[in-house]
Short mmCIF file of C-alpha atoms and ligand atoms in Angstrom, two decimals:
data_model
loop_
_atom_site.label_atom_id
_atom_site.label_comp_id
_atom_site.label_asym_id
_atom_site.label_seq_id
_atom_site.Cartn_x
_atom_site.Cartn_y
_atom_site.Cartn_z
CA MET U 7 0.83 2.16 67.97
CA ALA U 8 -1.49 -0.68 66.97
CA THR U 9 -0.87 -2.06 63.53
CA ASP U 10 -3.73 -4.52 63.25
CA TRP U 11 -6.07 -2.01 61.61
CA PHE U 12 -5.85 0.88 59.20
CA THR U 13 -7.98 3.80 58.09
CA LEU U 14 -7.54 3.48 54.33
CA ARG U 15 -5.21 1.82 51.85
CA TRP U 16 -4.68 1.47 48.15
CA SER U 17 -5.25 -1.94 46.57
CA ASP U 18 -5.44 -3.04 42.95
CA GLU U 19 -9.16 -3.78 43.42
CA GLY U 20 -10.00 -0.37 44.87
CA VAL U 21 -9.57 1.89 47.88
CA VAL U 22 -9.95 -0.13 51.06
CA MET U 23 -11.52 1.83 53.91
CA LEU U 24 -12.48 0.94 57.45
CA ASP U 25 -16.19 1.81 57.64
CA GLN U 26 -16.15 4.34 60.48
CA ARG U 27 -19.95 4.47 60.63
CA LEU U 28 -19.95 1.01 62.18
CA LEU U 29 -17.32 1.55 64.87
CA PRO U 30 -16.98 0.56 67.63
CA GLY U 31 -19.42 -2.32 67.11
CA GLN U 32 -18.05 -3.72 63.88
CA GLU U 33 -14.72 -3.56 62.06
CA LEU U 34 -15.65 -3.82 58.42
CA TYR U 35 -13.45 -2.85 55.47
CA LEU U 36 -15.06 -1.71 52.23
CA THR U 37 -13.31 -1.90 48.86
CA LEU U 38 -14.45 0.96 46.67
CA GLY U 39 -13.62 0.82 43.00
CA SER U 40 -15.41 3.76 41.42
CA VAL U 41 -15.11 7.50 41.92
CA GLU U 42 -18.81 7.68 42.77
CA GLU U 43 -18.43 5.07 45.53
CA ILE U 44 -15.46 6.93 46.97
CA ALA U 45 -17.26 10.28 46.82
CA ARG U 46 -20.27 8.79 48.61
CA ALA U 47 -18.02 7.22 51.24
CA ILE U 48 -16.62 10.67 51.97
CA GLU U 49 -20.09 12.25 52.08
CA ASP U 50 -21.50 9.50 54.31
CA LEU U 51 -18.55 9.60 56.75
CA VAL U 52 -17.27 6.10 56.02
CA VAL U 53 -13.98 7.99 55.96
CA ARG U 54 -13.79 11.37 57.66
CA GLY U 55 -11.33 13.78 59.25
CA ALA U 56 -9.73 16.39 57.03
CA PRO U 57 -6.39 14.66 56.23
CA ALA U 58 -8.05 11.26 55.66
CA ILE U 59 -10.57 12.91 53.35
CA GLY U 60 -7.64 14.35 51.39
CA CYS U 61 -6.00 10.91 51.13
CA ALA U 62 -9.30 9.34 50.04
CA ALA U 63 -9.84 12.01 47.39
CA ALA U 64 -6.32 11.51 46.02
CA MET U 65 -7.00 7.80 45.75
CA GLY U 66 -10.32 8.64 44.09
CA ILE U 67 -8.41 10.43 41.34
CA ALA U 68 -6.03 7.49 41.02
CA ARG U 69 -9.03 5.14 40.72
CA ALA U 70 -10.50 7.42 38.07
CA ALA U 71 -7.28 7.02 36.10
CA VAL U 72 -7.25 3.24 36.54
CA VAL U 73 -10.88 2.63 35.52
CA SER U 74 -10.98 5.16 32.68
CA GLU U 75 -11.32 3.58 29.27
CA ALA U 76 -9.64 6.54 27.59
CA LYS U 77 -7.08 5.69 24.92
CA GLN U 78 -5.77 9.23 24.53
CA VAL U 79 -4.19 11.39 27.22
CA ALA U 80 -6.61 14.26 26.50
CA ASP U 81 -9.61 11.95 27.10
CA LEU U 82 -8.07 10.60 30.29
CA VAL U 83 -7.53 14.15 31.53
CA ASP U 84 -11.23 14.88 30.83
CA ASP U 85 -12.14 11.91 33.02
CA LEU U 86 -9.79 13.12 35.75
CA GLU U 87 -11.32 16.59 35.68
CA ALA U 88 -14.81 15.10 35.99
CA ALA U 89 -13.67 12.95 38.93
CA SER U 90 -12.07 15.93 40.60
CA GLU U 91 -15.23 17.97 40.20
CA ARG U 92 -17.33 15.18 41.78
CA LEU U 93 -14.94 14.66 44.69
CA ALA U 94 -14.74 18.42 45.34
CA ARG U 95 -18.50 18.44 45.98
CA THR U 96 -18.29 16.05 48.94
CA ARG U 97 -17.29 18.06 52.01
CA PRO U 98 -16.78 21.82 51.73
CA THR U 99 -15.00 22.71 55.00
CA ALA U 100 -12.13 20.20 54.99
CA VAL U 101 -9.52 22.09 52.98
CA ASN U 102 -7.27 19.03 52.74
CA LEU U 103 -9.78 17.73 50.20
CA PHE U 104 -9.03 20.62 47.83
CA TRP U 105 -5.35 20.53 48.67
CA ALA U 106 -5.15 16.84 47.68
CA LEU U 107 -7.17 17.36 44.49
CA GLU U 108 -4.89 20.22 43.51
CA ARG U 109 -1.82 18.12 44.18
CA MET U 110 -3.19 15.34 41.99
CA ARG U 111 -3.98 17.88 39.26
CA GLU U 112 -0.41 19.22 39.42
CA SER U 113 0.79 15.65 39.16
CA TRP U 114 -1.19 14.81 36.00
CA ARG U 115 -0.30 18.14 34.42
CA GLY U 116 3.36 17.56 35.18
CA LEU U 117 3.22 14.05 33.74
CA ALA U 118 1.09 14.84 30.69
CA ASP U 119 2.31 18.31 29.72
CA GLY U 120 5.75 18.36 31.30
CA ALA U 121 6.99 14.79 30.81
CA GLY U 122 4.86 13.89 27.79
CA ALA U 123 3.58 10.76 29.52
CA GLY U 124 1.22 8.37 27.75
CA VAL U 125 -1.99 6.94 29.20
CA ALA U 126 -0.31 4.02 30.97
CA GLU U 127 2.40 6.19 32.50
CA LEU U 128 -0.18 8.71 33.63
CA ARG U 129 -2.19 6.00 35.37
CA ALA U 130 0.87 4.58 37.11
CA GLY U 131 2.07 8.06 38.07
CA LEU U 132 -1.23 9.01 39.66
CA VAL U 133 -1.45 5.77 41.64
CA ALA U 134 2.08 6.40 42.90
CA GLU U 135 1.22 10.00 43.82
CA ALA U 136 -1.91 8.99 45.77
CA ARG U 137 0.08 6.39 47.70
CA ARG U 138 2.75 9.00 48.38
CA ILE U 139 0.16 11.40 49.77
CA LEU U 140 -0.99 8.72 52.21
CA ASP U 141 2.55 7.81 53.30
CA GLN U 142 3.52 11.45 53.70
CA ASP U 143 0.42 12.10 55.77
CA VAL U 144 1.56 9.54 58.34
CA GLU U 145 5.07 11.04 58.41
CA THR U 146 3.56 14.51 58.81
CA CYS U 147 1.45 13.35 61.74
CA ARG U 148 4.53 11.93 63.44
CA ALA U 149 6.29 15.27 62.99
CA ILE U 150 3.27 17.07 64.45
CA GLY U 151 3.45 14.71 67.42
CA ALA U 152 7.13 15.49 67.92
CA ALA U 153 6.52 19.24 67.64
CA GLY U 154 3.71 19.10 70.19
CA LEU U 155 5.65 17.14 72.77
CA GLU U 156 6.82 20.25 74.62
CA LEU U 157 3.18 21.20 75.28
CA VAL U 158 2.31 17.99 77.10
CA PRO U 159 3.98 17.56 80.49
CA ASP U 160 4.03 14.22 82.23
CA GLY U 161 0.72 13.55 83.92
CA SER U 162 -1.32 15.77 81.58
CA ARG U 163 -5.07 15.31 81.49
CA ILE U 164 -5.96 16.21 77.91
CA LEU U 165 -9.43 17.11 76.72
CA THR U 166 -10.12 16.46 73.04
CA HIS U 167 -13.12 16.87 70.77
CA CYS U 168 -14.30 14.83 67.81
CA ASN U 169 -11.63 12.50 66.42
CA ALA U 170 -8.34 13.90 65.21
CA GLY U 171 -6.56 10.58 65.41
CA ALA U 172 -5.29 7.80 63.18
CA LEU U 173 -8.85 7.35 61.96
CA ALA U 174 -8.93 10.96 60.74
CA THR U 175 -5.59 10.79 58.92
CA GLY U 176 -3.44 8.34 56.98
CA GLY U 177 -2.44 7.10 60.44
CA TYR U 178 -1.11 8.27 63.86
CA GLY U 179 -3.30 11.40 64.01
CA THR U 180 -2.83 15.10 64.65
CA ALA U 181 -4.25 15.96 68.09
CA LEU U 182 -4.06 12.28 69.02
CA GLY U 183 -0.66 12.15 67.32
CA VAL U 184 0.57 14.53 70.01
CA VAL U 185 -1.01 12.25 72.62
CA ARG U 186 0.70 9.23 71.04
CA ALA U 187 4.05 11.01 70.89
CA ALA U 188 3.78 11.92 74.57
CA THR U 189 2.94 8.32 75.43
CA GLU U 190 5.82 7.01 73.31
CA ALA U 191 8.12 9.46 75.12
CA GLY U 192 7.18 7.71 78.35
CA ARG U 193 4.83 10.36 79.67
CA SER U 194 1.77 9.27 81.51
CA VAL U 195 -1.12 11.11 79.89
CA THR U 196 -4.85 10.57 80.04
CA VAL U 197 -7.50 11.70 77.59
CA LEU U 198 -10.99 13.00 78.16
CA ALA U 199 -12.97 12.51 74.94
CA ASP U 200 -16.05 14.62 74.33
CA GLU U 201 -18.69 12.34 72.87
CA THR U 202 -19.16 14.90 70.04
CA ARG U 203 -22.78 15.02 69.03
CA PRO U 204 -24.30 14.50 66.59
CA PHE U 205 -22.13 11.83 64.94
CA LEU U 206 -20.34 10.81 68.14
CA GLN U 207 -16.81 10.73 66.74
CA GLY U 208 -15.41 11.16 70.26
CA ALA U 209 -17.40 8.40 71.94
CA ARG U 210 -17.15 5.98 69.05
CA LEU U 211 -13.84 6.70 67.32
CA THR U 212 -11.44 8.49 69.67
CA ALA U 213 -12.33 6.08 72.46
CA TRP U 214 -11.95 3.09 70.11
CA GLU U 215 -8.55 3.96 68.70
CA LEU U 216 -7.00 5.10 71.99
CA ASP U 217 -8.31 2.04 73.75
CA ARG U 218 -6.78 -0.14 71.00
CA ASP U 219 -3.44 1.54 71.74
CA GLY U 220 -3.80 1.14 75.49
CA ILE U 221 -3.90 4.90 76.07
CA PRO U 222 -6.22 5.74 78.98
CA VAL U 223 -9.37 7.47 77.70
CA THR U 224 -12.58 8.48 79.44
CA VAL U 225 -15.65 9.55 77.47
CA ILE U 226 -17.72 12.50 78.65
CA THR U 227 -20.85 14.08 77.25
CA ASP U 228 -20.55 17.39 75.46
CA ASN U 229 -22.06 19.31 78.38
CA MET U 230 -19.46 18.19 80.94
CA PRO U 231 -16.27 20.11 80.03
CA ALA U 232 -17.19 23.35 81.83
CA TRP U 233 -17.74 21.55 85.10
CA LEU U 234 -14.68 19.34 84.79
CA MET U 235 -12.54 22.40 84.03
CA GLN U 236 -13.96 24.16 87.08
CA CYS U 237 -13.14 21.08 89.15
CA GLY U 238 -9.51 21.28 87.94
CA GLU U 239 -9.65 18.02 85.98
CA VAL U 240 -8.39 19.36 82.63
CA ASP U 241 -4.78 20.48 82.07
CA LEU U 242 -4.97 21.28 78.38
CA VAL U 243 -7.24 21.03 75.37
CA MET U 244 -5.86 19.52 72.13
CA VAL U 245 -8.03 19.39 69.02
CA GLY U 246 -7.61 19.07 65.26
CA ALA U 247 -8.76 21.37 62.47
CA ASP U 248 -10.61 21.15 59.19
CA ARG U 249 -9.35 24.47 57.91
CA ILE U 250 -7.14 27.18 59.41
CA ALA U 251 -7.35 30.67 57.93
CA ALA U 252 -4.25 32.79 57.29
CA ASN U 253 -4.81 34.70 60.55
CA GLY U 254 -5.02 31.51 62.63
CA ASP U 255 -8.81 31.27 62.97
CA VAL U 256 -9.68 27.57 63.18
CA ALA U 257 -12.65 25.70 61.73
CA ASN U 258 -13.17 22.39 63.48
CA LYS U 259 -16.00 20.12 64.58
CA ILE U 260 -19.01 21.94 65.98
CA GLY U 261 -18.43 22.43 69.70
CA THR U 262 -14.75 23.31 69.41
CA TYR U 263 -15.40 27.05 69.76
CA GLY U 264 -17.31 26.49 72.99
CA LEU U 265 -14.39 24.55 74.42
CA ALA U 266 -11.99 27.36 73.51
CA VAL U 267 -14.17 29.92 75.33
CA LEU U 268 -14.31 27.65 78.37
CA ALA U 269 -10.56 27.06 78.30
CA LYS U 270 -9.95 30.82 78.25
CA GLU U 271 -12.24 31.35 81.23
CA HIS U 272 -10.42 28.66 83.21
CA GLY U 273 -6.88 29.65 82.16
CA ILE U 274 -6.34 26.32 80.38
CA PRO U 275 -4.16 26.19 77.23
CA PHE U 276 -6.06 25.48 74.03
CA TYR U 277 -3.99 23.83 71.29
CA VAL U 278 -4.82 22.97 67.68
CA ALA U 279 -2.75 20.30 65.93
CA ALA U 280 -2.88 20.18 62.13
CA PRO U 281 -0.71 19.66 59.07
CA LEU U 282 0.27 22.61 56.88
CA SER U 283 -2.13 21.21 54.26
CA THR U 284 -4.95 22.29 56.62
CA ILE U 285 -3.81 25.92 56.54
CA ASP U 286 -5.67 27.85 53.86
CA PHE U 287 -3.38 30.79 53.18
CA ALA U 288 -5.83 32.08 50.56
CA THR U 289 -8.54 32.60 53.17
CA ALA U 290 -7.86 35.70 55.24
CA ASN U 291 -9.94 34.84 58.29
CA GLY U 292 -12.57 32.51 59.66
CA ASP U 293 -15.50 34.51 58.25
CA ALA U 294 -14.61 33.27 54.78
CA ILE U 295 -14.47 29.57 55.71
CA PRO U 296 -17.47 27.65 54.30
CA ILE U 297 -19.26 25.73 57.03
CA GLU U 298 -20.75 22.43 55.98
CA GLU U 299 -24.41 21.86 56.78
CA ARG U 300 -25.36 18.23 57.16
CA GLY U 301 -28.78 16.59 57.15
CA ARG U 302 -31.57 16.56 59.71
CA ARG U 303 -31.21 12.85 60.43
CA GLU U 304 -27.80 13.15 62.07
CA VAL U 305 -29.30 15.43 64.73
CA ALA U 306 -32.85 14.15 64.94
CA GLU U 307 -32.02 10.43 65.10
CA ILE U 308 -29.59 8.09 66.80
CA GLY U 309 -29.48 4.70 65.11
CA ALA U 310 -33.06 3.59 64.63
CA ARG U 311 -34.35 5.98 67.30
CA THR U 312 -35.99 9.33 66.59
CA LEU U 313 -35.12 11.97 69.20
CA VAL U 314 -36.94 15.02 67.86
CA PRO U 315 -40.67 15.27 67.13
CA GLU U 316 -41.43 15.20 63.43
CA GLY U 317 -41.94 18.70 62.07
CA VAL U 318 -39.75 20.38 64.70
CA PRO U 319 -36.77 21.94 62.95
CA VAL U 320 -33.20 21.14 63.95
CA ARG U 321 -29.91 22.92 63.19
CA HIS U 322 -27.01 20.97 61.75
CA PRO U 323 -23.82 22.95 61.10
CA ALA U 324 -20.99 20.42 61.18
CA PHE U 325 -18.23 22.87 62.14
CA ASP U 326 -17.63 26.14 63.95
CA VAL U 327 -14.87 28.72 63.87
CA THR U 328 -12.63 29.44 66.86
CA PRO U 329 -11.05 32.89 66.66
CA ALA U 330 -7.24 32.83 66.74
CA ARG U 331 -7.22 34.93 69.93
CA LEU U 332 -8.60 31.92 71.84
CA VAL U 333 -5.93 29.55 70.51
CA THR U 334 -2.75 29.24 72.58
CA ALA U 335 -0.78 27.59 69.78
CA ILE U 336 -1.18 25.79 66.48
CA VAL U 337 1.04 22.71 66.23
CA THR U 338 2.24 21.72 62.75
CA GLU U 339 4.93 19.49 61.28
CA ARG U 340 7.08 22.61 60.94
CA GLY U 341 6.68 23.68 64.53
CA LEU U 342 4.37 25.97 66.46
CA ALA U 343 2.53 29.19 65.73
CA ARG U 344 2.39 30.47 69.32
CA PRO U 345 0.25 32.49 69.54
CA PRO U 346 -1.30 32.20 66.07
CA THR U 347 -1.16 35.50 64.18
CA VAL U 348 -0.90 36.34 60.48
CA ALA U 349 2.89 36.55 60.92
CA SER U 350 3.38 33.38 62.99
CA VAL U 351 1.12 31.35 60.68
CA ARG U 352 2.85 32.77 57.57
CA ALA U 353 6.23 31.85 59.05
CA LEU U 354 5.24 28.17 58.88
CA ALA U 355 4.59 28.25 55.13
CA PRO U 356 7.12 26.42 53.01
CA SER U 357 9.16 29.03 51.12
CA ASP U 358 8.71 28.73 47.40
O1 MRU E 421 -17.02 15.58 60.37
P1 MRU E 421 -15.66 14.99 60.60
O2 MRU E 421 -15.67 13.76 61.44
O3 MRU E 421 -14.91 14.81 59.31
O4 MRU E 421 -14.89 16.11 61.42
C1 MRU E 421 -13.55 15.87 61.76
C2 MRU E 421 -12.96 16.94 62.60
O5 MRU E 421 -13.60 17.90 62.95
C3 MRU E 421 -11.51 16.79 62.93
O6 MRU E 421 -11.23 17.39 64.15
C4 MRU E 421 -10.65 17.43 61.85
O7 MRU E 421 -11.03 17.00 60.57
C5 MRU E 421 -9.23 17.16 62.06
S1 MRU E 421 -8.81 15.48 61.76
C6 MRU E 421 -7.15 15.28 61.99
#
């Protein structure tokens, strides 16, 4: 895998993020020092993809600790709570955001209440925890890749949607992590990337990162999969997830559900690759998953160009829900839920 770029990193000056809005044209890294800047970067899709959003939010909490002028632990904790509340308002569907904020909260409670840490120790502990979350995310993605290997025979032509790659995670990727693992295992695989309107994560991001790794990728428009499946040009579908309910229903980028219906019709396996931090065991099924609505501009404009007459309404849900019955298997770092059911998903949960 290429090592000459990264999605996000901690630095003493701030959180360094590759500005994904500018890809593939420009590779620009932003250094964001304040919680507000980090929250806006998440909202504006500088950094996106559920696991990467979680990593960014964790670093946002660590930055809040570093920049806080609090002299007392109680005041620092107030600042951390305020930061957490701001970050939690950025993107409602990606459950990794809330997972990461909760993990950071557990960390500061453990340090402050449990270990009696002072302000300086609390700051250092939260920076270390945020960095750990990032490192563990990459390890988790590699484990997802290894678990998914059995689903990807040599020669597979894999259709994917949006970007569930290194750019959407701490590195390596979930759906694209499986692709990378197959490639590293010596299998010859090719990827069809849906362009993924409206923000074009497939055309811009999936194509960019796979091309950088030398993995063959072809971009198609979002209305081509049905025909290409009918022509026998797709062997399997592999996508990521923003939130998976306890019964295996999957929220992912708008358009994913349509692909699952098409895959069923054509007898093509439909796989979802995601870390356990994307499974929301507290949400019984997909009906309860909040679906983010984004703004008109993402649909009505491309760059400087207006596509839709002024005054004509547009719809802009960012995600849809694929019922578990359309999912052949969910691939996690702890193995597969195949097929996903309440029991098979529950069996993946770490026992505590
Ligand atoms: O709006 P985005 O770009 O954040 O949406 C991303 C997706 O839908 C991904 O498929 C999902 O977050 C999984 S990323 C490993």
